[in-house]
Each structure stands twice: as C-alpha cells, then as structure tokens.
Amino acid sequence: MNKKVVLIGAPIETGTHISGCRMGPDAFRCAKLVETLQSLGLEVEDWGNQAPKPIATQTHANGAIHHLAETIGWTQTLFEVAVKAMHSGALPVFIGGDHSMAMGTVSGISESAAQAGQEQFVLWLDAHPDYHGLSTTMSGNLHGTPAAYFTGRSGFTPYFQEVANPIKPENICMLGLRSVDQAERDALMHDGVLAYDMRYIDEHGISQPLQSFLQKVKQANGRLHLSFDVDFLEPDIAPAVGTTVPGGATFREAHLIMEILADSNLVTSVDLVELNPFLDERGKTASLMVDFIASLFGRRVLDRVTTASHGPMMGYAMVS
Ligand SMILES: [Mn+2]
C-alpha cells in the first residue's frame, strides 16, 4: 500500500436529519488516527477540514429533499480535492461526515483514474446501498443517494455537476446490506451492482465474495476505493451512527476484511463515513474505526509464516 497518506476532513452533515457528523473528522483525530498511521511507518499529511462551495438555494420537485444546495457545494469541493489528492501521489483518506460526501470523493477519484487510464472499483461496506435517485428518496436525506450519483444514474443534473467518468455498476461490490428500499432494489438489480446482503455473509462468510471481487480488481489492474460506513458494523460495537440497523458485521468480520484488503495491496483511496461522535459512548466507535484502519494499513498481531516445506498457513509466529 502507498506509504504516503493525506487526511481530508469533510465535516458534512447536510445529507442527514441528525446532527453530529460534523464532528466526525475531529473525533477521528482525537482517537489518534494520525499517530496510529505514523506508528505504522506511514507519512501522514493532514489537509484539515474542507468547506463547501457557496451555492445559491436550490429547490427540487421532490419536496422531501433538504439541504440540496449545501450538498452540491460539498460535492464540488470534495470532487476537486479528491482529484488533487490522487494527483499528489498519496493515498487519500476522507474522514466524514455523512455518506453524501461520497458523491464528491468517489466522482473525484473516478475522474483521476480515468485520466490515468485505469479502471476504478469501489468496495462499499454499508447497511444500505445508498442507491436512491433524487426523485425516489422518501426521507430526502441525500446520504442515501451517492452510489446512484457516481454511477451516472439520471436525475442528478442539472443540480449536481454531471459525472464525466461514472463508476461502472459491475465495478462496485456492496457488502453488509440489510436495509434496502424497493426503488433501490430495482435499480441495483437493473444495473448489475455486486450486492451481498448479510444473509449471504451469514451463509458463505465474508472472505469468498471479497476475494472474488479483489481478483477482478487485480485482473483489471484497477484502483480500489473503500467506502466504509460505520453502520456496516453491529450497533453494539459501533453505536455512534444515526442509522443503526441490527445484525451488522461483527468485530472479527470487519477485521478480516481489513486484513484481506491489506494483503491485497489494492486499496488506493478510503472514505470513513457517518461517524456521529454525539451518539458515541466514550469515543469507543471512533477508537474502533481507527483500529480497523490500522489493520487496513497493515498492523499485525501475528504474522503468517509460510515455508516451502510446510506450505502456507501452517504456523504463526509472534512478532516482537
Ligand atoms: Mn451509507
């Protein structure tokens, strides 16, 4: 994995009804995200918290939609900073902020991949697919729409800028789904997004769908963006999110994903989203998320020993 990381704070909460996500980026810093990454030998540059572009008030026929102009402004800011970060040669970690930030971050990294002539893939760890259009969202919360936006689905323009290089739906793998609205279900099926719900994970484990997706990324010599929503996790271990859904990923399942991703060396950018410190219990969710990110960047408790005589996975040795 890239040895240089830039942190980009996106204190956005206009995509939700619940206040608190604006404190997310600073909670990640308080939970020692910078120090943890540095302790793993990474060079870390914190680009601070970004601000949205000023946009004149917008109204949409779907009266449920709120904070449309602010979310458009955030999308423009994050699109630009994402392109800039990718061009800097570092690995950007976008710390949110609600999931509407992915409209900007993912469309930006996708733009950058297209300029480099590389295929962009997205791993979406979330209880929800966030695949609503502006006209289908009933809550009006735009954090339910980013994946539809960056795949280039219709209805976002002229409000949002057109996505010049949309992510191909078949290049997206969603893991952990357990709350999907009918309109989203239809759109996901129609577009061919690789969507695995919790039942699939219960029956087959997390490793098999993830490994087969990573194989695809590797074969295409592609770039991989990880978008990690706190509500992917079981609410008992990660209460600091406004959209908890029971039956989420366990500590071990999430760790295994991070470890497999670390081994794959394929991740080129990351979103950490929906952390709401106002709902946290003594910072435990923020600390847990930092723990997962440490594993993503290669922190090991035990190193696997592979020898020619014994083959792989025969033994483990403690690292001093
Ligand atoms: Mn989400």
mmCIF file of N, CA and C in Angstrom, residues 15-16 20 24 36 59 66 75 108 115-116 129 137 141 178 196 212 214 216 232 253 257 269 290 300 303:
data_model
loop_
_atom_site.group_PDB
_atom_site.id
_atom_site.type_symbol
_atom_site.label_atom_id
_atom_site.label_comp_id
_atom_site.label_asym_id
_atom_site.label_seq_id
_atom_site.Cartn_x
_atom_site.Cartn_y
_atom_site.Cartn_z
ATOM 1 N N GLY A 15 -26.451 15.784 4.547
ATOM 2 C CA GLY A 15 -27.096 14.642 3.912
ATOM 3 C C GLY A 15 -27.962 13.837 4.860
ATOM 4 N N THR A 16 -28.085 14.298 6.108
ATOM 5 C CA THR A 16 -28.865 13.551 7.095
ATOM 6 C C THR A 16 -29.729 14.506 7.909
ATOM 7 N N GLY A 20 -24.466 15.955 14.181
ATOM 8 C CA GLY A 20 -23.339 15.339 14.901
ATOM 9 C C GLY A 20 -22.194 14.907 14.001
ATOM 10 N N GLY A 24 -17.329 14.463 13.149
ATOM 11 C CA GLY A 24 -16.659 13.203 12.815
ATOM 12 C C GLY A 24 -15.160 13.335 12.563
ATOM 13 N N THR A 36 -1.605 6.861 14.886
ATOM 14 C CA THR A 36 -1.680 5.422 14.603
ATOM 15 C C THR A 36 -1.080 5.109 13.235
ATOM 16 N N THR A 59 -34.247 24.292 -5.291
ATOM 17 C CA THR A 59 -35.429 23.531 -4.905
ATOM 18 C C THR A 59 -35.640 22.407 -5.916
ATOM 19 N N HIS A 66 -33.786 17.975 1.440
ATOM 20 C CA HIS A 66 -33.342 19.140 2.211
ATOM 21 C C HIS A 66 -31.844 19.369 2.007
ATOM 22 N N THR A 75 -20.143 18.588 -2.700
ATOM 23 C CA THR A 75 -19.752 17.663 -3.767
ATOM 24 C C THR A 75 -18.680 18.311 -4.646
ATOM 25 N N GLY A 108 -14.613 12.194 -7.828
ATOM 26 C CA GLY A 108 -13.267 12.759 -7.999
ATOM 27 C C GLY A 108 -12.197 11.701 -8.246
ATOM 28 N N GLN A 115 -8.325 9.670 -16.033
ATOM 29 C CA GLN A 115 -7.209 10.438 -16.599
ATOM 30 C C GLN A 115 -5.941 9.586 -16.681
ATOM 31 N N ALA A 116 -5.785 8.680 -15.710
ATOM 32 C CA ALA A 116 -4.603 7.816 -15.697
ATOM 33 C C ALA A 116 -4.804 6.564 -16.561
ATOM 34 N N PRO A 129 -27.506 0.490 0.509
ATOM 35 C CA PRO A 129 -26.793 0.681 -0.764
ATOM 36 C C PRO A 129 -26.646 2.155 -1.160
ATOM 37 N N THR A 137 -35.935 9.246 -3.323
ATOM 38 C CA THR A 137 -35.705 9.296 -1.875
ATOM 39 C C THR A 137 -36.945 9.828 -1.168
ATOM 40 N N ASN A 141 -33.030 12.567 2.626
ATOM 41 C CA ASN A 141 -31.653 12.603 3.127
ATOM 42 C C ASN A 141 -30.702 12.192 2.006
ATOM 43 N N ARG A 178 -28.499 -4.629 4.652
ATOM 44 C CA ARG A 178 -29.628 -5.195 5.400
ATOM 45 C C ARG A 178 -30.792 -4.233 5.503
ATOM 46 N N TYR A 196 -24.116 -7.891 -1.841
ATOM 47 C CA TYR A 196 -24.230 -9.041 -0.937
ATOM 48 C C TYR A 196 -24.879 -8.578 0.356
ATOM 49 N N SER A 212 -13.207 -12.765 -4.364
ATOM 50 C CA SER A 212 -13.517 -12.854 -5.796
ATOM 51 C C SER A 212 -13.604 -11.451 -6.403
ATOM 52 N N LEU A 214 -11.802 -8.842 -5.310
ATOM 53 C CA LEU A 214 -10.416 -8.351 -5.381
ATOM 54 C C LEU A 214 -9.677 -8.953 -6.573
ATOM 55 N N LYS A 216 -11.008 -9.600 -9.358
ATOM 56 C CA LYS A 216 -11.473 -8.815 -10.502
ATOM 57 C C LYS A 216 -10.702 -7.491 -10.626
ATOM 58 N N PHE A 232 -22.216 -0.223 8.801
ATOM 59 C CA PHE A 232 -21.882 -1.580 8.346
ATOM 60 C C PHE A 232 -21.746 -2.499 9.571
ATOM 61 N N GLU A 253 -15.431 -10.054 11.624
ATOM 62 C CA GLU A 253 -15.702 -9.960 10.180
ATOM 63 C C GLU A 253 -15.085 -8.692 9.602
ATOM 64 N N ILE A 257 -11.904 -8.335 6.874
ATOM 65 C CA ILE A 257 -11.947 -7.554 5.631
ATOM 66 C C ILE A 257 -10.726 -6.646 5.539
ATOM 67 N N SER A 269 -7.673 4.510 -2.166
ATOM 68 C CA SER A 269 -8.326 5.646 -1.510
ATOM 69 C C SER A 269 -9.407 5.120 -0.570
ATOM 70 N N VAL A 290 -10.547 3.572 14.125
ATOM 71 C CA VAL A 290 -9.098 3.775 13.966
ATOM 72 C C VAL A 290 -8.376 2.428 14.012
ATOM 73 N N ARG A 300 -0.329 -5.769 12.328
ATOM 74 C CA ARG A 300 -0.473 -7.202 12.533
ATOM 75 C C ARG A 300 -0.305 -7.553 13.995
ATOM 76 N N ASP A 303 2.066 -12.595 12.575
ATOM 77 C CA ASP A 303 2.441 -12.696 11.167
ATOM 78 C C ASP A 303 2.351 -14.147 10.725
#
